[in-house]
Coordinates of N, CA and C in Angstrom, one line a residue:
M1 N 0.7 -1.2 0.2 CA -0.1 0.1 -0.1 C 1.0 1.3 -0.1
Q2 N 1.8 1.1 0.9 CA 2.9 2.6 1.0 C 3.6 2.4 -0.2
Q3 N 4.0 1.5 -0.9 CA 4.6 1.7 -2.3 C 3.7 2.1 -3.3
G4 N 2.3 1.6 -3.4 CA 1.8 2.2 -4.4 C 1.2 3.4 -4.3
F5 N 1.1 3.9 -3.1 CA 0.5 5.0 -2.9 C 2.0 6.0 -3.3
A6 N 3.2 5.6 -3.0 CA 4.3 6.5 -3.2 C 4.5 6.6 -4.8
A7 N 4.3 5.5 -5.4 CA 4.4 5.4 -6.7 C 3.1 6.2 -7.5
G8 N 2.2 6.7 -6.8 CA 1.2 7.5 -7.4 C 0.1 6.6 -7.8
N9 N -0.2 5.4 -7.5 CA -1.3 4.8 -7.8 C -2.7 5.4 -7.2
P10 N -3.5 5.8 -8.1 CA -4.4 6.2 -7.6 C -5.7 5.3 -6.5
I11 N -5.3 3.9 -6.6 CA -6.3 3.3 -5.6 C -5.8 3.4 -4.7
Y12 N -4.5 3.6 -4.2 CA -4.2 3.7 -2.8 C -4.2 5.2 -2.1
T13 N -4.8 6.5 -3.0 CA -4.8 7.7 -2.8 C -6.4 8.1 -2.1
G14 N -6.6 8.6 -1.1 CA -7.9 9.1 -1.0 C -8.3 10.4 -1.6
D15 N -9.4 10.8 -1.3 CA -9.9 11.9 -1.8 C -9.3 13.4 -1.6
N16 N -8.8 13.0 -0.2 CA -7.8 14.2 0.0 C -6.3 14.3 -0.1
G17 N -5.9 13.4 -1.3 CA -4.6 13.4 -1.7 C -3.8 12.8 -0.8
K18 N -4.2 12.3 0.3 CA -3.6 11.5 1.3 C -3.6 9.8 1.1
I19 N -2.7 9.1 2.1 CA -3.0 7.6 1.6 C -4.3 7.0 2.2
L20 N -4.8 6.1 1.3 CA -6.4 5.7 2.0 C -6.1 4.9 3.1
N21 N -7.0 5.0 3.9 CA -7.3 4.4 5.0 C -8.5 3.9 5.3
T22 N -9.1 3.6 4.2 CA -10.8 3.0 4.2 C -10.9 2.0 3.1
V23 N -12.2 1.1 2.9 CA -12.5 1.0 1.8 C -13.4 2.0 1.0
G24 N -12.3 2.3 -0.1 CA -13.2 3.0 -1.2 C -12.8 4.6 -0.5
T25 N -13.3 5.3 -1.7 CA -13.3 6.7 -1.3 C -14.8 7.3 -1.7
L26 N -15.1 8.5 -1.4 CA -16.3 9.2 -1.6 C -16.9 9.2 -3.1
T27 N -15.7 9.5 -3.9 CA -15.7 9.7 -5.3 C -15.4 8.3 -6.0
R28 N -14.6 7.4 -5.4 CA -14.5 5.9 -5.8 C -14.9 4.8 -4.8
P29 N -16.2 5.0 -4.7 CA -16.5 3.7 -3.8 C -16.1 2.4 -4.5
W30 N -15.9 1.5 -3.1 CA -15.7 0.0 -3.4 C -16.7 -1.0 -3.4
F31 N -16.9 -1.1 -4.6 CA -17.8 -2.3 -4.5 C -17.8 -3.8 -4.6
G32 N -16.4 -4.1 -4.4 CA -16.1 -5.4 -4.3 C -16.2 -6.3 -5.9
D33 N -15.4 -7.2 -5.9 CA -15.0 -7.9 -7.2 C -16.5 -8.3 -7.8
D34 N -17.6 -8.7 -7.0 CA -19.0 -8.7 -7.6 C -20.0 -7.8 -8.1
K35 N -19.3 -6.5 -7.6 CA -19.9 -5.3 -8.0 C -21.1 -5.1 -7.4
Q36 N -21.6 -5.7 -6.1 CA -22.6 -5.6 -5.4 C -22.8 -5.2 -3.8
R37 N -21.1 -5.0 -3.5 CA -21.0 -4.7 -2.1 C -20.7 -3.1 -2.1
T38 N -20.8 -2.8 -1.0 CA -20.6 -1.1 -0.9 C -19.3 -0.9 0.1
G39 N -19.0 0.2 -0.1 CA -17.6 0.4 1.0 C -18.0 1.4 2.3
Y40 N -17.1 1.7 2.9 CA -17.4 2.4 3.9 C -17.9 1.6 5.5
Y41 N -17.7 0.5 5.3 CA -18.2 -0.3 6.3 C -16.8 -0.5 7.2
C42 N -16.7 -0.4 8.7 CA -15.8 -0.5 9.6 C -14.5 0.8 9.2
S43 N -15.3 1.9 8.9 CA -14.4 2.9 8.2 C -13.4 3.6 9.2
K44 N -13.5 3.2 10.7 CA -12.4 3.8 11.5 C -11.3 3.7 10.6
K45 N -10.1 4.5 11.2 CA -8.7 4.6 10.7 C -8.1 3.1 11.0
W46 N -8.7 1.9 10.1 CA -8.0 0.8 10.6 C -7.0 0.4 9.8
R47 N -6.5 1.0 8.6 CA -5.5 0.8 7.6 C -4.5 1.9 7.8
D48 N -4.1 2.5 8.7 CA -3.0 3.3 8.9 C -1.9 2.7 8.9
P49 N -1.1 2.8 7.6 CA 0.3 2.4 7.3 C 1.2 2.5 8.2
N50 N 1.2 3.3 9.4 CA 2.4 3.7 10.0 C 2.2 2.8 11.2
L51 N 1.1 2.0 11.4 CA 1.0 1.1 12.7 C 1.7 -0.2 12.4
T52 N 2.3 -0.6 13.6 CA 3.1 -2.0 13.2 C 2.5 -3.1 14.7
G53 N 1.2 -3.0 14.6 CA 0.5 -4.0 15.2 C 0.7 -4.0 16.6
G54 N 1.4 -5.2 17.2 CA 1.3 -5.3 18.8 C 3.0 -4.7 19.0
N55 N 3.6 -4.3 18.2 CA 5.1 -3.9 18.5 C 5.3 -2.6 18.5
A56 N 6.1 -2.4 19.8 CA 6.0 -1.0 20.4 C 6.5 -0.3 19.3
N57 N 6.1 1.2 19.2 CA 6.7 2.3 18.5 C 8.2 2.9 18.9
A58 N 8.8 3.5 18.2 CA 10.1 4.2 18.5 C 10.2 4.7 20.3
A59 N 9.0 5.3 20.5 CA 8.8 5.7 21.7 C 8.4 4.7 22.9
G60 N 8.2 3.5 22.5 CA 8.0 2.6 23.6 C 6.6 2.2 23.6
Q61 N 5.6 3.2 23.0 CA 4.4 2.8 22.9 C 3.6 1.6 22.1
S62 N 2.7 0.5 22.7 CA 2.1 -0.1 21.9 C 1.0 0.7 20.9
N63 N 0.9 0.2 20.0 CA -0.3 0.5 19.0 C -1.4 -0.6 18.9
L64 N -1.2 -1.6 19.4 CA -2.0 -2.7 19.7 C -3.9 -2.1 19.9
F65 N -3.7 -1.4 21.1 CA -5.2 -1.0 21.5 C -5.3 0.5 21.4
G66 N -4.4 1.2 20.3 CA -4.2 2.8 20.3 C -5.8 2.7 19.5
D67 N -5.8 4.2 19.4 CA -7.1 4.6 18.9 C -7.5 4.5 17.1
Q68 N -6.2 4.1 16.7 CA -6.4 3.7 14.9 C -6.7 2.4 15.0
N69 N -7.0 1.5 15.9 CA -7.1 -0.1 15.6 C -8.5 -0.2 16.3
Q70 N -8.8 -1.2 15.6 CA -10.3 -2.1 16.2 C -10.0 -3.4 16.0
I71 N -10.6 -4.2 16.6 CA -10.7 -5.7 16.3 C -11.7 -6.1 15.6
L72 N -11.4 -6.4 14.3 CA -12.4 -6.9 13.1 C -12.6 -8.4 13.1
L73 N -11.9 -9.3 14.0 CA -12.3 -10.4 13.9 C -11.3 -11.0 15.2
R74 N -12.0 -11.9 16.1 CA -11.4 -12.8 17.0 C -11.4 -14.3 17.1
Y75 N -10.8 -14.8 17.8 CA -11.1 -16.1 17.7 C -11.9 -16.8 18.4
S76 N -12.7 -16.1 19.2 CA -13.9 -16.5 19.6 C -14.9 -16.6 18.6
E77 N -14.9 -15.7 17.9 CA -16.0 -15.9 16.6 C -15.7 -16.8 15.6
I78 N -14.3 -17.1 15.5 CA -13.9 -18.3 14.6 C -14.6 -19.8 15.4
I79 N -14.4 -19.8 16.7 CA -14.9 -20.9 17.1 C -16.4 -20.9 17.1
L80 N -17.4 -20.1 17.2 CA -18.7 -19.9 17.1 C -19.0 -19.9 15.5
D81 N -18.2 -19.4 14.5 CA -18.6 -19.6 13.0 C -18.4 -21.1 12.9
R82 N -17.3 -21.6 13.5 CA -17.2 -23.4 13.5 C -18.3 -24.1 14.3
A83 N -18.8 -23.6 15.1 CA -20.2 -24.0 15.9 C -21.3 -24.2 15.0
E84 N -21.5 -23.0 14.3 CA -22.5 -22.6 13.6 C -22.6 -23.5 12.3
C85 N -21.5 -23.8 11.7 CA -21.1 -24.7 10.7 C -21.7 -26.3 11.0
K86 N -21.1 -26.7 12.0 CA -21.4 -27.9 12.4 C -22.9 -28.4 12.9
V87 N -23.5 -27.2 13.3 CA -24.8 -27.4 13.3 C -25.6 -27.5 12.2
R88 N -25.3 -26.6 11.0 CA -25.8 -26.7 9.9 C -25.6 -27.9 9.0
T89 N -24.3 -28.5 9.3 CA -24.1 -29.7 8.8 C -24.5 -31.0 9.7
G90 N -25.4 -30.9 10.8 CA -25.6 -32.0 11.3 C -24.6 -32.6 12.9
D91 N -23.4 -31.8 12.9 CA -23.0 -32.3 14.0 C -23.2 -31.6 15.2
V92 N -24.0 -31.9 15.7 CA -24.7 -30.7 16.9 C -23.7 -31.0 18.1
T93 N -23.5 -32.1 18.4 CA -22.4 -32.8 19.6 C -21.2 -31.9 19.3
G94 N -20.7 -31.9 18.2 CA -19.3 -31.0 18.0 C -19.7 -29.3 18.2
A95 N -20.7 -29.0 17.7 CA -21.1 -27.7 17.7 C -21.3 -27.1 19.5
M96 N -22.0 -28.1 20.3 CA -22.0 -27.8 21.6 C -21.0 -27.6 22.2
A97 N -19.9 -28.6 21.8 CA -18.7 -28.5 22.5 C -17.9 -27.4 21.9
D98 N -17.9 -27.0 20.8 CA -17.1 -25.5 20.4 C -18.2 -24.6 21.2
L99 N -19.2 -24.4 21.2 CA -20.1 -23.5 21.9 C -19.7 -23.2 23.7
A100 N -19.4 -24.6 24.1 CA -18.8 -24.8 25.5 C -17.5 -24.0 25.7
L101 N -16.6 -24.2 24.4 CA -15.5 -23.7 24.7 C -15.3 -21.9 25.3
V102 N -16.0 -21.5 23.9 CA -16.4 -19.8 24.2 C -17.5 -19.5 25.3
R103 N -18.1 -20.2 25.7 CA -19.0 -19.8 26.8 C -18.3 -20.2 28.3
N104 N -17.8 -21.2 28.5 CA -16.8 -21.4 29.7 C -15.6 -20.5 29.9
R105 N -15.2 -19.9 28.8 CA -14.0 -18.8 28.8 C -14.6 -17.8 29.1
A106 N -15.9 -17.3 28.7 CA -16.5 -16.1 29.3 C -16.8 -16.1 30.8
W107 N -17.4 -17.5 31.0 CA -17.8 -17.3 32.5 C -16.8 -17.6 33.6
G108 N -15.5 -17.8 32.8 CA -14.5 -17.9 33.7 C -14.4 -19.2 34.5
G109 N -15.1 -20.2 33.9 CA -15.0 -21.4 34.5 C -16.0 -22.6 33.9
I110 N -16.9 -23.0 34.3 CA -18.2 -23.8 33.8 C -19.4 -22.9 33.6
A111 N -19.7 -22.6 32.3 CA -20.7 -22.0 32.1 C -22.2 -22.6 32.3
P112 N -23.2 -22.0 33.0 CA -24.5 -22.5 33.3 C -25.0 -23.2 32.0
A113 N -25.8 -24.5 32.3 CA -25.8 -25.4 31.3 C -27.1 -25.2 30.6
V114 N -27.9 -24.2 31.0 CA -29.2 -23.6 30.3 C -28.9 -22.1 29.8
I115 N -29.1 -21.8 28.6 CA -28.9 -20.6 28.1 C -30.3 -19.8 28.3
K116 N -30.4 -19.1 28.5 CA -31.8 -17.9 28.6 C -31.2 -16.7 28.0
D117 N -32.0 -16.1 27.1 CA -31.6 -15.1 26.1 C -32.3 -14.0 26.3
S118 N -33.7 -14.2 27.2 CA -34.7 -13.0 27.1 C -35.3 -13.0 28.4
A119 N -36.1 -11.9 28.7 CA -37.0 -11.8 29.7 C -38.1 -11.6 29.2
N120 N -39.1 -12.0 29.8 CA -40.7 -11.7 29.7 C -40.9 -10.4 30.1
F121 N -42.3 -9.6 29.7 CA -42.1 -8.2 29.9 C -42.7 -7.8 31.4
D122 N -43.1 -9.0 32.1 CA -43.1 -8.8 33.4 C -41.6 -8.7 34.4
G123 N -40.8 -9.4 33.6 CA -39.3 -9.5 34.0 C -39.2 -10.5 34.7
T124 N -39.8 -11.6 34.5 CA -40.0 -13.1 34.7 C -38.6 -13.7 33.7
P125 N -37.9 -14.5 33.9 CA -36.8 -15.1 32.8 C -38.0 -15.4 31.8
G126 N -37.2 -15.4 30.5 CA -37.5 -15.9 29.3 C -37.4 -17.9 29.2
A127 N -38.2 -18.3 28.4 CA -37.6 -19.7 28.2 C -36.1 -20.1 27.7
P128 N -35.8 -21.2 28.3 CA -34.3 -21.7 28.2 C -34.6 -21.9 26.7
I129 N -33.4 -21.7 25.6 CA -33.1 -21.9 24.6 C -32.8 -23.4 24.3
T130 N -33.4 -24.1 23.6 CA -33.0 -25.3 23.3 C -32.8 -25.8 21.7
D131 N -32.8 -24.9 20.7 CA -32.3 -25.2 19.5 C -30.9 -24.6 19.4
P132 N -30.0 -25.7 18.9 CA -28.5 -25.6 18.7 C -28.3 -24.6 18.1
L133 N -29.1 -23.9 16.8 CA -28.5 -22.7 15.9 C -28.8 -21.5 16.7
Q134 N -30.1 -21.5 17.5 CA -30.5 -20.3 18.2 C -29.4 -20.1 19.4
M135 N -29.0 -21.4 20.1 CA -27.9 -21.1 21.2 C -26.7 -20.4 20.3
V136 N -26.3 -21.2 19.6 CA -25.0 -20.2 18.8 C -25.4 -18.7 18.4
L137 N -26.3 -18.5 17.8 CA -26.8 -16.9 17.3 C -26.9 -16.3 18.8
S138 N -27.5 -16.9 19.8 CA -27.6 -16.1 21.2 C -26.0 -15.7 21.4
E139 N -25.1 -16.9 21.5 CA -23.7 -16.7 22.0 C -23.0 -15.4 20.9
Y140 N -23.3 -15.5 19.6 CA -22.8 -14.4 19.0 C -23.3 -13.0 19.5
R141 N -24.5 -12.9 19.8 CA -25.1 -11.7 20.3 C -24.2 -11.3 21.5
H142 N -24.0 -12.1 22.3 CA -23.4 -11.8 23.6 C -21.7 -11.8 23.8
E143 N -21.3 -12.8 23.0 CA -19.6 -12.5 22.9 C -19.2 -11.5 22.0
L144 N -20.0 -11.0 20.9 CA -19.4 -10.1 20.1 C -20.3 -9.0 20.0
S145 N -21.2 -8.6 21.1 CA -21.9 -7.4 21.3 C -21.0 -6.2 21.4
G146 N -21.9 -5.3 20.1 CA -21.2 -4.2 19.6 C -19.9 -4.1 19.0
E147 N -19.6 -5.4 18.4 CA -18.4 -5.5 17.4 C -19.2 -5.4 15.8
Y148 N -18.4 -4.8 15.0 CA -18.8 -4.7 13.7 C -19.3 -6.1 13.3
S149 N -18.4 -7.3 13.4 CA -18.5 -8.5 13.0 C -19.7 -9.2 13.2
V150 N -20.6 -8.8 14.3 CA -21.6 -9.6 14.6 C -22.7 -9.2 13.7
F151 N -23.1 -7.9 13.0 CA -23.8 -7.7 12.2 C -23.8 -8.8 11.0
Y152 N -22.8 -8.7 10.6 CA -22.4 -9.8 9.4 C -22.7 -11.3 9.9
D153 N -22.6 -11.5 10.8 CA -22.9 -13.0 11.0 C -24.3 -13.5 11.3
L154 N -25.2 -12.4 11.9 CA -26.4 -12.5 12.1 C -27.2 -12.1 10.9
C155 N -26.7 -11.3 9.8 CA -27.3 -11.3 8.7 C -27.2 -12.4 7.8
R156 N -26.0 -13.0 8.0 CA -25.8 -14.6 7.1 C -27.2 -15.5 7.8
A157 N -27.2 -15.3 9.1 CA -27.9 -16.4 9.8 C -29.4 -16.5 9.4
G158 N -29.9 -15.1 9.0 CA -31.2 -15.0 8.7 C -32.1 -14.5 10.1
T159 N -33.1 -14.8 10.1 CA -34.1 -14.6 11.1 C -34.5 -15.6 11.7
T160 N -34.3 -16.8 11.5 CA -34.5 -18.1 12.3 C -33.9 -18.0 13.2

């Protein structure tokens, strides 16, 4: 990216003349290879070419959790994706084992066996979730709450 920008390649240059740090620009939006997607998702400064990942910069400061980084994918999401795939292909036992990995870590030991995701209007607990796919989708919502990627997980999963 830095080399392309330095060479004057316009695909690496933002509308402001500086190095691009998002997916597309206002005047040249990115639509993906299929020409059906749109740019500007996750457009926080996530592609600053000066960041060094987890390595400290010259001043000894780490950029890993700096203001220009964001977590786009976490290991727990990979495990939940695998659990979803296993449910959809009939390996419910394997899916529940993957789900337990994520839940047990989040609970700091052994997670409760019963998953309840809701409450009734009067404040009483909702019904336990018994459908394996709904268990995985519930954990997506809890584990990845507030992160960009959960939107795509839930859109892909549909409304069931």
